[in-house]
CSV table of C-alpha atoms in Angstrom, one decimal:
chain,number,residue,atom,x,y,z
A,183,UNK,CA,0.0,0.0,0.0
A,184,UNK,CA,2.8,2.4,-0.9
A,185,UNK,CA,4.9,2.1,2.3
A,186,UNK,CA,8.7,1.8,2.1
A,187,UNK,CA,10.1,-0.6,4.7
A,188,UNK,CA,10.4,-4.2,5.8
A,189,UNK,CA,8.7,-6.9,7.8
A,190,UNK,CA,10.4,-9.9,9.3
A,191,UNK,CA,8.7,-12.9,11.0
A,192,UNK,CA,10.6,-15.5,12.9
A,193,UNK,CA,9.9,-18.7,14.9
A,194,UNK,CA,11.3,-17.7,18.3
A,195,UNK,CA,11.9,-21.4,19.2
A,196,UNK,CA,13.9,-22.5,16.2
A,197,UNK,CA,15.0,-19.2,14.5
A,198,UNK,CA,13.4,-20.2,11.3
A,199,UNK,CA,12.4,-17.1,9.2
A,200,UNK,CA,8.8,-17.5,8.1
A,201,UNK,CA,8.7,-14.2,6.2
A,202,UNK,CA,11.1,-11.5,5.1
A,203,UNK,CA,9.5,-8.8,3.0
A,204,UNK,CA,10.9,-5.6,1.6
A,205,UNK,CA,8.9,-2.8,0.1
A,206,UNK,CA,8.9,-1.5,-2.6
A,207,UNK,CA,9.3,-4.8,-4.5
A,208,UNK,CA,10.4,-5.2,-8.1
A,209,UNK,CA,10.0,-7.7,-10.9
A,210,UNK,CA,13.4,-9.4,-11.4
A,211,UNK,CA,12.3,-10.1,-15.0
A,212,UNK,CA,12.8,-6.4,-15.6
A,213,UNK,CA,16.6,-6.8,-15.1
A,214,UNK,CA,16.7,-9.0,-18.2
A,215,UNK,CA,14.0,-7.4,-20.2
A,216,UNK,CA,14.5,-6.2,-23.7
A,217,UNK,CA,12.1,-3.3,-23.0
A,218,UNK,CA,14.1,-0.1,-22.9
A,219,UNK,CA,14.0,1.6,-19.5
A,220,UNK,CA,12.7,-1.3,-17.4
A,221,UNK,CA,15.9,-2.0,-15.5
A,222,UNK,CA,16.9,1.7,-15.5
A,223,UNK,CA,13.7,2.5,-13.7
A,224,UNK,CA,14.6,0.1,-10.9
A,225,UNK,CA,18.1,1.4,-10.5
A,226,UNK,CA,17.1,5.0,-10.6
A,227,UNK,CA,14.1,4.7,-8.2
A,228,UNK,CA,14.5,7.0,-5.2
A,229,UNK,CA,13.0,4.2,-3.0
A,230,UNK,CA,15.9,1.8,-3.7
A,231,UNK,CA,13.8,-1.3,-4.4
A,232,UNK,CA,17.1,-3.4,-4.8
A,233,UNK,CA,18.0,-2.7,-1.2
A,234,UNK,CA,17.3,-5.6,1.2
A,235,UNK,CA,16.2,-3.3,4.0
A,236,UNK,CA,15.7,-6.1,6.5
A,237,UNK,CA,19.4,-7.1,6.6
A,238,UNK,CA,21.2,-4.3,4.9
A,239,UNK,CA,19.3,-1.1,5.6
A,240,UNK,CA,20.7,0.9,8.5
A,241,UNK,CA,18.3,3.0,10.5
A,242,UNK,CA,18.1,4.6,14.0
A,243,UNK,CA,16.1,2.2,16.1
A,244,UNK,CA,14.5,4.9,18.3
A,245,UNK,CA,12.7,3.7,21.4
A,246,UNK,CA,13.1,0.0,20.6
A,247,UNK,CA,16.7,0.6,21.8
A,248,UNK,CA,15.3,1.2,25.3
A,249,UNK,CA,15.2,-2.6,25.8
A,250,UNK,CA,18.9,-3.0,26.1
A,251,UNK,CA,19.1,0.1,28.3
A,252,UNK,CA,16.5,-1.4,30.6
A,253,UNK,CA,18.4,-4.8,30.7
A,254,UNK,CA,21.6,-2.9,31.5
A,255,UNK,CA,19.9,-1.0,34.3
A,256,UNK,CA,18.5,-4.1,36.0
A,257,UNK,CA,21.7,-6.2,35.6
A,258,UNK,CA,23.9,-3.5,37.0
A,259,UNK,CA,21.4,-2.7,39.8
A,260,UNK,CA,21.1,0.9,38.7
A,261,UNK,CA,17.4,0.4,38.7
A,262,UNK,CA,14.7,-2.0,39.7
A,263,UNK,CA,11.2,-2.6,38.3
A,264,UNK,CA,10.0,-0.4,41.1
A,265,UNK,CA,12.5,2.5,40.8
A,266,UNK,CA,10.8,5.7,39.7
A,267,UNK,CA,11.8,8.9,38.0
A,268,UNK,CA,9.7,12.0,37.5
A,269,UNK,CA,8.8,13.0,34.0
A,270,UNK,CA,7.7,16.6,33.6
A,271,UNK,CA,7.9,16.2,29.8
A,272,UNK,CA,11.6,17.0,29.5
A,273,UNK,CA,15.1,16.3,30.9
A,274,UNK,CA,17.2,19.5,31.2
A,275,UNK,CA,20.9,19.4,30.6
A,276,UNK,CA,23.1,22.5,30.4
A,277,UNK,CA,20.0,24.7,29.7
A,278,UNK,CA,18.9,22.4,26.9
A,279,UNK,CA,15.6,20.5,27.2
A,280,UNK,CA,15.6,16.9,26.0
A,281,UNK,CA,11.9,16.3,25.3
A,282,UNK,CA,9.6,13.5,26.0
A,283,UNK,CA,6.4,12.8,24.0
A,284,UNK,CA,4.2,13.4,27.1
A,285,UNK,CA,4.2,14.6,30.7
A,286,UNK,CA,4.2,11.1,32.4
A,287,UNK,CA,4.8,12.3,35.9
A,288,UNK,CA,6.2,9.5,38.2
A,289,UNK,CA,7.2,6.4,36.2
A,290,UNK,CA,8.6,3.0,37.2
A,291,UNK,CA,10.5,0.9,34.8
A,292,UNK,CA,7.5,-1.1,33.6
A,293,UNK,CA,5.5,2.0,33.1
A,294,UNK,CA,8.4,3.7,31.3
A,295,UNK,CA,8.6,0.8,28.8
A,296,UNK,CA,4.8,0.7,28.3
A,297,UNK,CA,4.5,4.5,27.8
A,298,UNK,CA,8.0,4.8,26.1
A,299,UNK,CA,9.0,7.6,28.5
A,300,UNK,CA,12.1,9.2,27.2
A,301,UNK,CA,12.8,11.0,30.5
A,302,UNK,CA,13.1,7.7,32.5
A,303,UNK,CA,15.6,6.5,30.0
A,304,UNK,CA,17.5,9.8,30.0
A,305,UNK,CA,18.0,9.4,33.7
A,306,UNK,CA,18.9,5.7,33.5
A,307,UNK,CA,21.2,6.1,30.5
A,308,UNK,CA,23.1,9.0,32.3
A,309,UNK,CA,23.6,6.7,35.3
A,310,UNK,CA,24.9,3.8,33.1
A,311,UNK,CA,27.1,5.7,30.7
A,312,UNK,CA,27.7,4.9,27.0
A,313,UNK,CA,30.2,2.0,27.5
A,314,UNK,CA,27.8,0.0,29.7
A,315,UNK,CA,24.9,0.6,27.3
A,316,UNK,CA,27.1,-0.6,24.4
A,317,UNK,CA,28.2,-3.7,26.3
A,318,UNK,CA,24.6,-4.8,27.0
A,319,UNK,CA,23.4,-3.9,23.5
A,320,UNK,CA,26.0,-6.2,22.1
A,321,UNK,CA,25.1,-9.0,24.5
A,322,UNK,CA,21.6,-8.8,22.9
A,323,UNK,CA,23.1,-9.1,19.4
A,324,UNK,CA,23.0,-5.4,18.4
A,325,UNK,CA,25.8,-4.0,16.3
A,326,UNK,CA,26.8,-7.6,15.4
A,327,UNK,CA,26.1,-9.7,12.4
A,328,UNK,CA,23.3,-12.2,12.9
A,329,UNK,CA,25.0,-14.5,10.3
A,330,UNK,CA,21.6,-15.2,8.7
A,331,UNK,CA,22.0,-17.3,5.6
A,332,UNK,CA,21.6,-14.4,3.2
A,333,UNK,CA,24.4,-12.4,1.5
A,334,UNK,CA,25.5,-8.8,2.2
A,335,UNK,CA,24.2,-8.5,5.7
A,336,UNK,CA,25.3,-5.3,7.5
A,337,UNK,CA,26.4,-5.1,11.1
A,338,UNK,CA,25.4,-1.5,11.6
A,339,UNK,CA,26.9,0.3,14.6
A,340,UNK,CA,26.0,1.5,18.1
A,341,UNK,CA,26.9,5.1,18.9
A,342,UNK,CA,30.0,5.2,21.2
A,343,UNK,CA,32.8,7.4,22.2
A,344,UNK,CA,35.2,5.2,20.3
A,345,UNK,CA,33.1,5.3,17.1
A,346,UNK,CA,32.8,9.1,17.4
A,347,UNK,CA,36.5,9.5,17.8
A,348,UNK,CA,37.2,7.4,14.7
A,349,UNK,CA,34.5,9.0,12.5
A,350,UNK,CA,34.5,12.7,13.3
A,351,UNK,CA,36.2,15.5,15.0
A,352,UNK,CA,33.4,16.0,17.5
A,353,UNK,CA,33.9,15.0,21.2
A,354,UNK,CA,31.4,12.9,23.2
A,355,UNK,CA,29.1,14.9,25.4
A,356,UNK,CA,26.6,13.9,28.0
A,357,UNK,CA,23.9,14.8,25.6
A,358,UNK,CA,25.2,12.1,23.3
A,359,UNK,CA,24.6,9.6,26.1
A,360,UNK,CA,21.0,10.8,26.4
A,361,UNK,CA,20.4,10.4,22.7
A,362,UNK,CA,22.0,6.9,22.8
A,363,UNK,CA,19.6,6.0,25.6
A,364,UNK,CA,16.6,6.4,23.4
A,365,UNK,CA,18.2,5.0,20.2
A,366,UNK,CA,19.0,8.2,18.5
A,367,UNK,CA,22.3,9.9,17.4
A,368,UNK,CA,24.8,7.8,15.5
A,369,UNK,CA,23.2,4.4,16.3
A,370,UNK,CA,22.1,2.7,13.0
A,371,UNK,CA,20.9,-0.9,12.9
A,372,UNK,CA,19.1,-3.2,10.4
A,373,UNK,CA,15.6,-4.6,11.3
A,374,UNK,CA,16.8,-8.2,11.5
A,375,UNK,CA,19.1,-7.3,14.5
A,376,UNK,CA,16.1,-6.0,16.4
A,377,UNK,CA,14.3,-9.2,15.6
A,378,UNK,CA,17.2,-11.2,17.0
A,379,UNK,CA,17.2,-9.0,20.2
A,380,UNK,CA,13.5,-9.6,20.7
A,381,UNK,CA,14.0,-13.4,20.2
A,382,UNK,CA,16.6,-13.3,23.0
A,383,UNK,CA,14.2,-11.3,25.3
A,384,UNK,CA,11.2,-13.5,24.5
A,385,UNK,CA,13.2,-16.6,25.2
A,386,UNK,CA,14.4,-15.2,28.5
A,387,UNK,CA,18.0,-15.1,27.4
A,388,UNK,CA,18.3,-17.9,24.9
A,389,UNK,CA,19.6,-16.9,21.4
A,390,UNK,CA,18.8,-19.1,18.4
A,391,UNK,CA,20.4,-18.8,14.9
A,392,UNK,CA,18.1,-17.0,12.4
A,393,UNK,CA,17.9,-18.9,9.1
A,394,UNK,CA,15.8,-19.3,6.0
A,395,UNK,CA,17.2,-22.5,4.4
A,396,UNK,CA,15.5,-25.7,5.7
A,397,UNK,CA,16.9,-28.2,3.3
A,398,UNK,CA,19.0,-28.4,0.1
A,399,UNK,CA,17.4,-30.8,-2.3
A,400,UNK,CA,16.2,-33.6,-0.1
A,401,UNK,CA,18.9,-33.1,2.5
A,402,UNK,CA,17.8,-31.2,5.6
A,403,UNK,CA,20.1,-28.5,6.9
A,404,UNK,CA,20.8,-29.4,10.5
A,405,UNK,CA,23.5,-26.9,11.6
A,406,UNK,CA,21.0,-24.5,13.2
A,407,UNK,CA,20.4,-26.5,16.3
A,408,UNK,CA,22.8,-24.8,18.6
A,409,UNK,CA,21.4,-22.4,21.2
A,410,UNK,CA,23.3,-19.7,23.1
A,411,UNK,CA,22.4,-18.5,26.6
A,412,UNK,CA,23.4,-14.9,27.3
A,413,UNK,CA,25.0,-14.1,30.6
A,414,UNK,CA,22.0,-12.4,32.2
A,415,UNK,CA,19.6,-13.9,34.7
A,416,UNK,CA,16.3,-15.1,33.3
A,417,UNK,CA,14.4,-13.2,36.1
A,418,UNK,CA,15.6,-9.9,34.5
A,419,UNK,CA,14.1,-10.8,31.2
A,420,UNK,CA,10.8,-11.7,32.9
A,421,UNK,CA,10.7,-8.1,34.2
A,422,UNK,CA,11.4,-6.7,30.8
A,423,UNK,CA,8.7,-8.9,29.3
A,424,UNK,CA,6.2,-7.5,31.8
A,425,UNK,CA,6.9,-4.1,30.5
A,426,UNK,CA,6.7,-5.2,26.9
A,427,UNK,CA,3.3,-6.9,27.6
A,428,UNK,CA,2.1,-3.7,29.4
A,429,UNK,CA,3.0,-1.8,26.2
A,430,UNK,CA,0.1,-3.7,24.6
A,431,UNK,CA,-2.3,-4.3,27.5
A,432,UNK,CA,-2.1,-1.0,29.4
A,433,UNK,CA,-4.8,1.3,28.1
A,434,UNK,CA,-2.2,4.1,27.7
A,435,UNK,CA,0.5,1.8,26.4
A,436,UNK,CA,2.0,2.8,23.1
A,437,UNK,CA,0.8,-0.4,21.3
A,438,UNK,CA,-2.6,-0.8,22.9
A,439,UNK,CA,-4.1,-1.2,19.4
A,440,UNK,CA,-2.5,-4.7,19.4
A,441,UNK,CA,-4.3,-5.9,22.5
A,442,UNK,CA,-6.1,-9.1,21.4
A,443,UNK,CA,-8.3,-10.9,23.9
A,444,UNK,CA,-7.5,-14.4,23.0
A,445,UNK,CA,-3.7,-14.5,22.7
A,446,UNK,CA,-0.5,-12.9,23.9
A,447,UNK,CA,1.2,-10.0,22.1
A,448,UNK,CA,4.0,-7.9,23.6
A,449,UNK,CA,6.6,-5.6,22.2
A,450,UNK,CA,8.1,-2.2,21.8
A,451,UNK,CA,7.3,0.8,19.6
A,452,UNK,CA,9.8,3.2,18.2
A,453,UNK,CA,9.4,6.6,16.5
A,454,UNK,CA,12.9,7.4,15.3
A,455,UNK,CA,13.8,10.9,14.4
A,456,UNK,CA,15.5,11.4,11.0
A,457,UNK,CA,17.0,14.3,9.1
A,458,UNK,CA,15.2,17.6,8.9
A,459,UNK,CA,12.1,18.0,6.8
A,460,UNK,CA,11.5,14.2,6.7
A,461,UNK,CA,9.0,12.1,8.6
A,462,UNK,CA,10.2,9.9,11.4
A,463,UNK,CA,10.8,6.1,10.9
A,464,UNK,CA,8.1,4.0,12.5
A,465,UNK,CA,8.9,0.7,14.3
A,466,UNK,CA,7.2,-2.1,16.1
A,467,UNK,CA,9.2,-5.1,17.2
A,468,UNK,CA,6.9,-7.7,18.9
A,469,UNK,CA,6.4,-11.1,20.3
A,470,UNK,CA,3.2,-13.1,19.8
A,471,UNK,CA,2.2,-16.5,21.2
A,472,UNK,CA,-0.7,-18.5,20.0
A,473,UNK,CA,-1.9,-22.1,19.9
A,474,UNK,CA,0.6,-23.1,17.2
A,475,UNK,CA,3.7,-21.0,17.2
A,476,UNK,CA,5.9,-18.6,19.3
A,477,UNK,CA,6.5,-15.7,16.9
A,478,UNK,CA,8.8,-12.7,16.9
A,479,UNK,CA,8.3,-10.1,14.3
A,480,UNK,CA,9.3,-6.6,13.2
A,481,UNK,CA,7.4,-4.0,11.2
A,482,UNK,CA,9.5,-1.1,10.0
A,483,UNK,CA,8.3,1.8,7.9
A,484,UNK,CA,10.9,4.1,6.5
A,485,UNK,CA,9.8,7.7,7.0
A,486,UNK,CA,6.5,6.2,8.2
A,487,UNK,CA,5.7,8.9,10.8
A,488,UNK,CA,4.3,7.7,14.1
A,489,UNK,CA,5.0,4.2,15.5
A,490,UNK,CA,1.2,3.9,15.5
A,491,UNK,CA,1.4,3.3,11.7
A,492,UNK,CA,3.7,0.4,12.3
A,493,UNK,CA,1.3,-0.9,15.0
A,494,UNK,CA,-1.6,-0.9,12.5
A,495,UNK,CA,0.4,-2.9,10.0
A,496,UNK,CA,1.4,-5.2,12.8
A,497,UNK,CA,-2.2,-5.7,13.7
A,498,UNK,CA,-3.0,-6.7,10.1
A,499,UNK,CA,0.0,-9.1,10.2
A,500,UNK,CA,-1.1,-10.8,13.4
A,501,UNK,CA,-4.7,-11.3,12.0
A,502,UNK,CA,-3.2,-12.8,8.8
A,503,UNK,CA,-1.0,-15.1,10.9
A,504,UNK,CA,-4.0,-16.2,12.9
A,505,UNK,CA,-5.9,-17.0,9.7
A,506,UNK,CA,-3.0,-19.0,8.4
A,507,UNK,CA,-2.7,-20.9,11.7
A,508,UNK,CA,0.8,-19.5,12.2
A,509,UNK,CA,-0.3,-18.4,15.7
């Protein structure tokens, strides 16, 4: 329906990729067509239809990145699920106001995840510092190749003092840490990495290899059976999952539109700021459990505006998966 972006759907138990879709699509026959201009139209399109956005497109993750910050806060005892910060709608640093989408007033961690409160994560990120945030993001598979069985995957990068020193003349400031804490600044990641992160969170710390190929000819591919446990206590992931579930079930949660009465949906929204005069990127990275499968999925809309637009597509996706007995 005209959107530019990507959707990825994965079996959280096995890592099998059920769907990986990029938009806009193109007809590969045009690349060998005798009709003048067919291939040129694809190569010259401003929407880059040849780009596999799911594994190669690099975008700021926005508030989806609050998940590793929350994990870091719990694991380092900088916060608990009950710790609160006051959100007056902004966090002031050096006379500059770093904004939140709303005035949330007092927020604990679960509420801050559900309401996507920037101010809570500004406070928490400032306490953690960029090195600690980077460490936990990488534990959750961010900024690292997933090694999915597709070519040309990009690792992306997580904003850091080291990256800044190597890539520009600008120094690192506390304001950069605040931006990092909400997935803004120099942090650029492909959608498939955020799917992998959500698989780890949904599995309470168990990472499984993401893959598309099931068999070659009549020979099954069986080298995807290994599972990796990340060095974080399962109880911390249970807390994070409470917040992700509240994002959907809480009436004021940012993904309440995905609250189905008959099965479990949880996840995190993200509205990632982009360059001036362009709409934000819209994200929803979710986890759904039904009678048949345990699914993790990502809906990403490039310059899609509010994350609510990603949630609406996610809702249609979930309904379709129910119809097809995938959930």
